[in-house]
Amino acid sequence: MGVFYDWQWPDLGLNKPNDWICWPAAFGLVFLGPIFGTAMVDALAGVTDGFGAWLFGLRGFVMAADQETIAVYDHKIQDYAALKPDPQQDKAMRDFSAQLPPGARVLDYGCGPGAFARAFADQGFEVEAFDASKEMVALTQADPRIMAWQARFEEFQSQRYYDGVWASFSLLHAPRDRMPDLLMAIQGALKPNGCLTLALKLGSGSRRDSLGRLYTYYSLSELRGLLTKAKFDWLNHIEGKSIGLDGTQSDWAIVHTRVLDG
């Protein structure tokens, strides 16, 4: 039960659930197992007004994040924070910012040590951020201008709240079969005409790097199809190469998109 109450609901723009929801859901997950427990959650969603977003997050709790990847970031946080910014990625950040209105509400989706979140705050934006790594979140929270919280991708849900979502080399840690749902959740969190900038590594398949981090790689055509299905308009993209935390060079793409009208 504790996990259902120990979430930062206000940070996610959600109402905290009551006992009528928590207790049946907890029973289903504990005594019926994840498959039947998740089915119970779905059933509750159909009869409970106002808790759809919370129940989506509960489904995410059933699907455990890759703990080995999170552990690497917790352990290597100082090394990661010390990486020099790539000039092309900095330009992509400026291009993203240029699409936003003054004082826009921006979400750094998988914020890492918070470098981009701080850059957005420097531009006068209202900045929120989350990450699955406790240590990354703690570093980001050191800046009082940023509201940061710890969460997994599947736990994020909001409704027409953000002007822009910046997902820089974060969703490459999500399983491929979860990407459609995660993109739809981001789409639903953006205001009409809102912007999403997404950075991923190019390639195929899924594999761990030498540090143990699990990556999912995409081709541009696959990524375009996923974004189109999630109702994003592909505006433009850049491609590049850079050396990451593991010391190897990777090909990547950064895509600027906007929510499709209607």
Tab-separated table of C-alpha atoms in Angstrom:
chain	number	residue	atom	x	y	z
A	1	MET	CA	0.000	0.000	0.000
A	2	GLY	CA	2.721	2.468	0.878
A	3	VAL	CA	3.911	2.825	-2.697
A	4	PHE	CA	0.467	3.976	-3.824
A	5	TYR	CA	0.563	6.853	-1.336
A	6	ASP	CA	4.278	7.686	-1.409
A	7	TRP	CA	4.218	9.374	-4.821
A	8	GLN	CA	4.579	13.116	-5.431
A	9	TRP	CA	1.078	13.582	-6.812
A	10	PRO	CA	1.043	17.400	-6.855
A	11	ASP	CA	4.286	17.426	-8.851
A	12	LEU	CA	2.584	15.322	-11.510
A	13	GLY	CA	-0.525	17.469	-11.550
A	14	LEU	CA	-2.625	14.580	-10.208
A	15	ASN	CA	-4.951	14.105	-7.282
A	16	LYS	CA	-3.893	11.688	-4.559
A	17	PRO	CA	-6.104	8.564	-4.714
A	18	ASN	CA	-8.337	7.468	-1.874
A	19	ASP	CA	-8.664	4.155	-0.069
A	20	TRP	CA	-11.467	2.986	-2.347
A	21	ILE	CA	-8.943	2.853	-5.185
A	22	CYS	CA	-5.716	1.967	-3.396
A	23	TRP	CA	-6.881	-1.045	-1.439
A	24	PRO	CA	-8.487	-2.979	-4.332
A	25	ALA	CA	-5.528	-2.193	-6.585
A	26	ALA	CA	-3.050	-3.299	-3.929
A	27	PHE	CA	-4.982	-6.527	-3.383
A	28	GLY	CA	-4.966	-7.258	-7.098
A	29	LEU	CA	-1.240	-6.699	-7.504
A	30	VAL	CA	-0.195	-8.597	-4.384
A	31	PHE	CA	-2.558	-11.555	-4.466
A	32	LEU	CA	-3.437	-11.896	-8.136
A	33	GLY	CA	-0.033	-11.087	-9.599
A	34	PRO	CA	0.930	-8.422	-12.138
A	35	ILE	CA	-1.169	-9.703	-15.039
A	36	PHE	CA	-4.474	-10.052	-13.204
A	37	GLY	CA	-3.616	-7.131	-10.951
A	38	THR	CA	-3.142	-4.896	-13.951
A	39	ALA	CA	-6.471	-6.103	-15.330
A	40	MET	CA	-8.076	-5.024	-12.052
A	41	VAL	CA	-6.458	-1.619	-12.418
A	42	ASP	CA	-7.920	-1.349	-15.921
A	43	ALA	CA	-11.347	-2.290	-14.612
A	44	LEU	CA	-11.122	0.360	-11.893
A	45	ALA	CA	-10.188	2.915	-14.522
A	46	GLY	CA	-13.451	2.273	-16.285
A	47	VAL	CA	-15.604	3.027	-13.261
A	48	THR	CA	-13.617	5.698	-11.435
A	49	ASP	CA	-13.890	9.252	-12.650
A	50	GLY	CA	-10.727	11.367	-12.517
A	51	PHE	CA	-8.182	8.619	-11.824
A	52	GLY	CA	-7.217	7.576	-15.352
A	53	ALA	CA	-3.834	9.284	-15.184
A	54	TRP	CA	-3.066	7.817	-11.780
A	55	LEU	CA	-3.991	4.332	-12.960
A	56	PHE	CA	-1.671	4.705	-15.947
A	57	GLY	CA	1.096	5.380	-13.459
A	58	LEU	CA	0.101	2.315	-11.463
A	59	ARG	CA	0.443	0.205	-14.603
A	60	GLY	CA	3.936	1.661	-14.925
A	61	PHE	CA	4.771	0.488	-11.409
A	62	VAL	CA	3.990	-3.085	-12.491
A	63	MET	CA	6.516	-2.744	-15.350
A	64	ALA	CA	9.838	-2.418	-13.535
A	65	ALA	CA	12.441	-0.050	-14.951
A	66	ASP	CA	15.889	-1.384	-15.797
A	67	GLN	CA	17.585	-1.206	-12.417
A	68	GLU	CA	21.072	-1.830	-13.809
A	69	THR	CA	20.822	1.271	-15.997
A	70	ILE	CA	19.568	3.387	-13.106
A	71	ALA	CA	22.356	2.087	-10.861
A	72	VAL	CA	24.992	3.137	-13.405
A	73	TYR	CA	23.673	6.697	-13.418
A	74	ASP	CA	23.472	6.811	-9.626
A	75	HIS	CA	27.079	5.616	-9.371
A	76	LYS	CA	28.525	7.655	-12.270
A	77	ILE	CA	26.683	10.905	-11.670
A	78	GLN	CA	29.781	13.085	-11.276
A	79	ASP	CA	31.397	11.640	-14.395
A	80	TYR	CA	28.190	12.197	-16.345
A	81	ALA	CA	27.779	15.759	-15.103
A	82	ALA	CA	31.380	16.511	-16.135
A	83	LEU	CA	30.848	15.550	-19.791
A	84	LYS	CA	31.418	18.489	-22.109
A	85	PRO	CA	28.272	19.639	-23.936
A	86	ASP	CA	28.112	18.893	-27.644
A	87	PRO	CA	27.815	22.116	-29.703
A	88	GLN	CA	25.159	20.600	-31.976
A	89	GLN	CA	23.078	19.533	-28.996
A	90	ASP	CA	23.361	23.007	-27.499
A	91	LYS	CA	22.128	24.461	-30.794
A	92	ALA	CA	19.213	22.017	-30.775
A	93	MET	CA	18.317	23.252	-27.301
A	94	ARG	CA	18.350	26.859	-28.519
A	95	ASP	CA	16.210	25.935	-31.536
A	96	PHE	CA	13.722	24.206	-29.222
A	97	SER	CA	13.605	27.252	-26.951
A	98	ALA	CA	13.014	29.576	-29.908
A	99	GLN	CA	9.740	27.780	-30.661
A	100	LEU	CA	8.339	28.497	-27.183
A	101	PRO	CA	6.456	31.554	-25.920
A	102	PRO	CA	8.022	33.761	-23.215
A	103	GLY	CA	7.701	32.210	-19.766
A	104	ALA	CA	6.737	28.845	-21.248
A	105	ARG	CA	6.260	25.815	-19.041
A	106	VAL	CA	8.926	23.268	-20.028
A	107	LEU	CA	9.440	19.662	-18.936
A	108	ASP	CA	12.908	18.089	-19.056
A	109	TYR	CA	11.834	14.470	-19.574
A	110	GLY	CA	14.617	12.295	-18.154
A	111	CYS	CA	16.669	15.260	-16.999
A	112	GLY	CA	19.929	13.574	-15.960
A	113	PRO	CA	22.054	15.984	-13.890
A	114	GLY	CA	19.850	18.913	-14.932
A	115	ALA	CA	22.167	20.823	-17.283
A	116	PHE	CA	19.450	21.516	-19.844
A	117	ALA	CA	16.866	22.210	-17.139
A	118	ARG	CA	19.156	24.917	-15.744
A	119	ALA	CA	19.653	26.344	-19.226
A	120	PHE	CA	15.888	26.570	-19.673
A	121	ALA	CA	15.540	28.290	-16.300
A	122	ASP	CA	18.226	30.780	-17.371
A	123	GLN	CA	15.950	31.720	-20.273
A	124	GLY	CA	13.082	32.543	-17.945
A	125	PHE	CA	11.019	29.414	-18.541
A	126	GLU	CA	9.013	27.671	-15.827
A	127	VAL	CA	10.927	24.401	-15.611
A	128	GLU	CA	9.950	20.987	-14.322
A	129	ALA	CA	12.067	17.850	-14.604
A	130	PHE	CA	12.090	14.196	-13.663
A	131	ASP	CA	14.463	11.254	-13.837
A	132	ALA	CA	14.514	7.653	-12.608
A	133	SER	CA	17.911	8.172	-10.935
A	134	LYS	CA	17.679	9.419	-7.369
A	135	GLU	CA	21.132	11.002	-7.551
A	136	MET	CA	20.370	12.787	-10.814
A	137	VAL	CA	17.197	14.236	-9.328
A	138	ALA	CA	19.035	15.388	-6.196
A	139	LEU	CA	21.567	17.267	-8.325
A	140	THR	CA	18.818	18.874	-10.398
A	141	GLN	CA	16.891	19.879	-7.266
A	142	ALA	CA	19.913	21.871	-6.078
A	143	ASP	CA	18.653	24.648	-8.351
A	144	PRO	CA	15.592	26.152	-6.610
A	145	ARG	CA	14.200	27.365	-9.936
A	146	ILE	CA	13.528	23.783	-11.048
A	147	MET	CA	10.764	21.563	-9.697
A	148	ALA	CA	12.275	18.088	-10.043
A	149	TRP	CA	11.027	14.710	-8.905
A	150	GLN	CA	12.012	11.054	-9.225
A	151	ALA	CA	9.867	8.943	-11.543
A	152	ARG	CA	10.025	6.316	-14.257
A	153	PHE	CA	8.777	7.045	-17.752
A	154	GLU	CA	5.598	5.014	-17.258
A	155	GLU	CA	4.723	6.989	-14.143
A	156	PHE	CA	4.488	10.271	-16.007
A	157	GLN	CA	1.063	11.509	-17.001
A	158	SER	CA	-0.373	14.988	-17.362
A	159	GLN	CA	-3.029	16.720	-19.439
A	160	ARG	CA	-2.358	19.699	-21.731
A	161	TYR	CA	0.012	21.222	-19.186
A	162	TYR	CA	3.340	21.926	-20.934
A	163	ASP	CA	4.319	24.230	-23.771
A	164	GLY	CA	7.361	22.094	-24.518
A	165	VAL	CA	8.857	18.723	-23.615
A	166	TRP	CA	12.602	18.181	-23.982
A	167	ALA	CA	13.513	14.470	-24.072
A	168	SER	CA	17.268	14.436	-24.635
A	169	PHE	CA	18.785	10.936	-24.802
A	170	SER	CA	16.376	9.617	-22.190
A	171	LEU	CA	13.771	7.560	-24.056
A	172	LEU	CA	16.545	5.456	-25.594
A	173	HIS	CA	16.457	3.587	-22.269
A	174	ALA	CA	12.776	2.655	-22.702
A	175	PRO	CA	11.841	-0.742	-24.179
A	176	ARG	CA	10.838	-0.510	-27.834
A	177	ASP	CA	7.379	-1.930	-27.194
A	178	ARG	CA	6.670	0.843	-24.661
A	179	MET	CA	7.638	3.725	-26.926
A	180	PRO	CA	4.209	4.204	-28.589
A	181	ASP	CA	2.446	4.562	-25.231
A	182	LEU	CA	5.148	6.858	-23.854
A	183	LEU	CA	4.971	9.157	-26.879
A	184	MET	CA	1.178	9.300	-26.589
A	185	ALA	CA	1.514	10.243	-22.917
A	186	ILE	CA	3.863	13.086	-23.879
A	187	GLN	CA	1.483	14.188	-26.620
A	188	GLY	CA	-1.355	14.310	-24.104
A	189	ALA	CA	0.744	16.374	-21.701
A	190	LEU	CA	1.447	19.089	-24.269
A	191	LYS	CA	-0.766	22.079	-24.876
A	192	PRO	CA	-2.183	22.565	-28.378
A	193	ASN	CA	0.690	23.434	-30.714
A	194	GLY	CA	3.147	22.287	-28.032
A	195	CYS	CA	6.674	21.204	-28.940
A	196	LEU	CA	8.559	17.968	-28.358
A	197	THR	CA	12.261	17.635	-29.082
A	198	LEU	CA	13.475	14.057	-28.942
A	199	ALA	CA	17.091	12.839	-29.064
A	200	LEU	CA	17.936	9.172	-29.605
A	201	LYS	CA	20.845	7.050	-30.782
A	202	LEU	CA	20.655	5.674	-34.305
A	203	GLY	CA	20.934	1.989	-35.087
A	204	SER	CA	18.919	-1.175	-34.662
A	205	GLY	CA	18.032	-3.581	-31.879
A	206	SER	CA	18.649	-3.256	-28.156
A	207	ARG	CA	21.833	-3.947	-26.194
A	208	ARG	CA	23.870	-2.914	-23.177
A	209	ASP	CA	26.965	-0.761	-23.376
A	210	SER	CA	30.212	-1.557	-21.554
A	211	LEU	CA	28.888	0.138	-18.405
A	212	GLY	CA	25.747	-1.989	-18.340
A	213	ARG	CA	23.232	0.602	-19.544
A	214	LEU	CA	20.445	-0.824	-21.690
A	215	TYR	CA	19.839	1.047	-24.964
A	216	THR	CA	17.198	0.822	-27.666
A	217	TYR	CA	18.310	2.068	-31.080
A	218	TYR	CA	16.122	3.464	-33.863
A	219	SER	CA	16.336	4.269	-37.543
A	220	LEU	CA	15.026	7.619	-38.726
A	221	SER	CA	12.222	5.937	-40.667
A	222	GLU	CA	11.079	3.972	-37.621
A	223	LEU	CA	11.211	7.077	-35.472
A	224	ARG	CA	9.233	9.072	-38.027
A	225	GLY	CA	6.539	6.403	-38.047
A	226	LEU	CA	6.287	6.367	-34.252
A	227	LEU	CA	6.006	10.147	-34.036
A	228	THR	CA	3.418	10.318	-36.805
A	229	LYS	CA	1.304	7.661	-35.096
A	230	ALA	CA	1.517	9.638	-31.845
A	231	LYS	CA	0.204	12.724	-33.719
A	232	PHE	CA	3.397	14.749	-33.885
A	233	ASP	CA	4.405	16.814	-36.899
A	234	TRP	CA	8.079	16.229	-37.778
A	235	LEU	CA	9.505	19.722	-38.286
A	236	ASN	CA	13.205	19.031	-38.831
A	237	HIS	CA	16.101	17.057	-37.441
A	238	ILE	CA	19.873	17.028	-37.165
A	239	GLU	CA	22.275	14.100	-37.030
A	240	GLY	CA	25.654	13.869	-35.359
A	241	LYS	CA	28.249	11.794	-33.569
A	242	SER	CA	29.611	12.187	-30.065
A	243	ILE	CA	31.491	10.279	-27.372
A	244	GLY	CA	29.396	9.282	-24.388
A	245	LEU	CA	29.951	8.219	-20.807
A	246	ASP	CA	31.257	4.806	-21.881
A	247	GLY	CA	33.981	6.400	-24.014
A	248	THR	CA	32.620	5.196	-27.349
A	249	GLN	CA	31.316	7.257	-30.248
A	250	SER	CA	27.665	6.905	-31.246
A	251	ASP	CA	25.498	8.188	-34.083
A	252	TRP	CA	22.438	10.103	-32.962
A	253	ALA	CA	19.531	12.207	-34.181
A	254	ILE	CA	17.657	15.093	-32.581
A	255	VAL	CA	14.139	15.626	-33.920
A	256	HIS	CA	12.039	18.769	-33.463
A	257	THR	CA	8.294	18.130	-33.564
A	258	ARG	CA	5.030	19.866	-32.799
A	259	VAL	CA	1.645	18.504	-31.746
A	260	LEU	CA	-0.580	18.106	-34.790
A	261	ASP	CA	-3.717	20.247	-34.809
A	262	GLY	CA	-6.872	18.241	-34.229
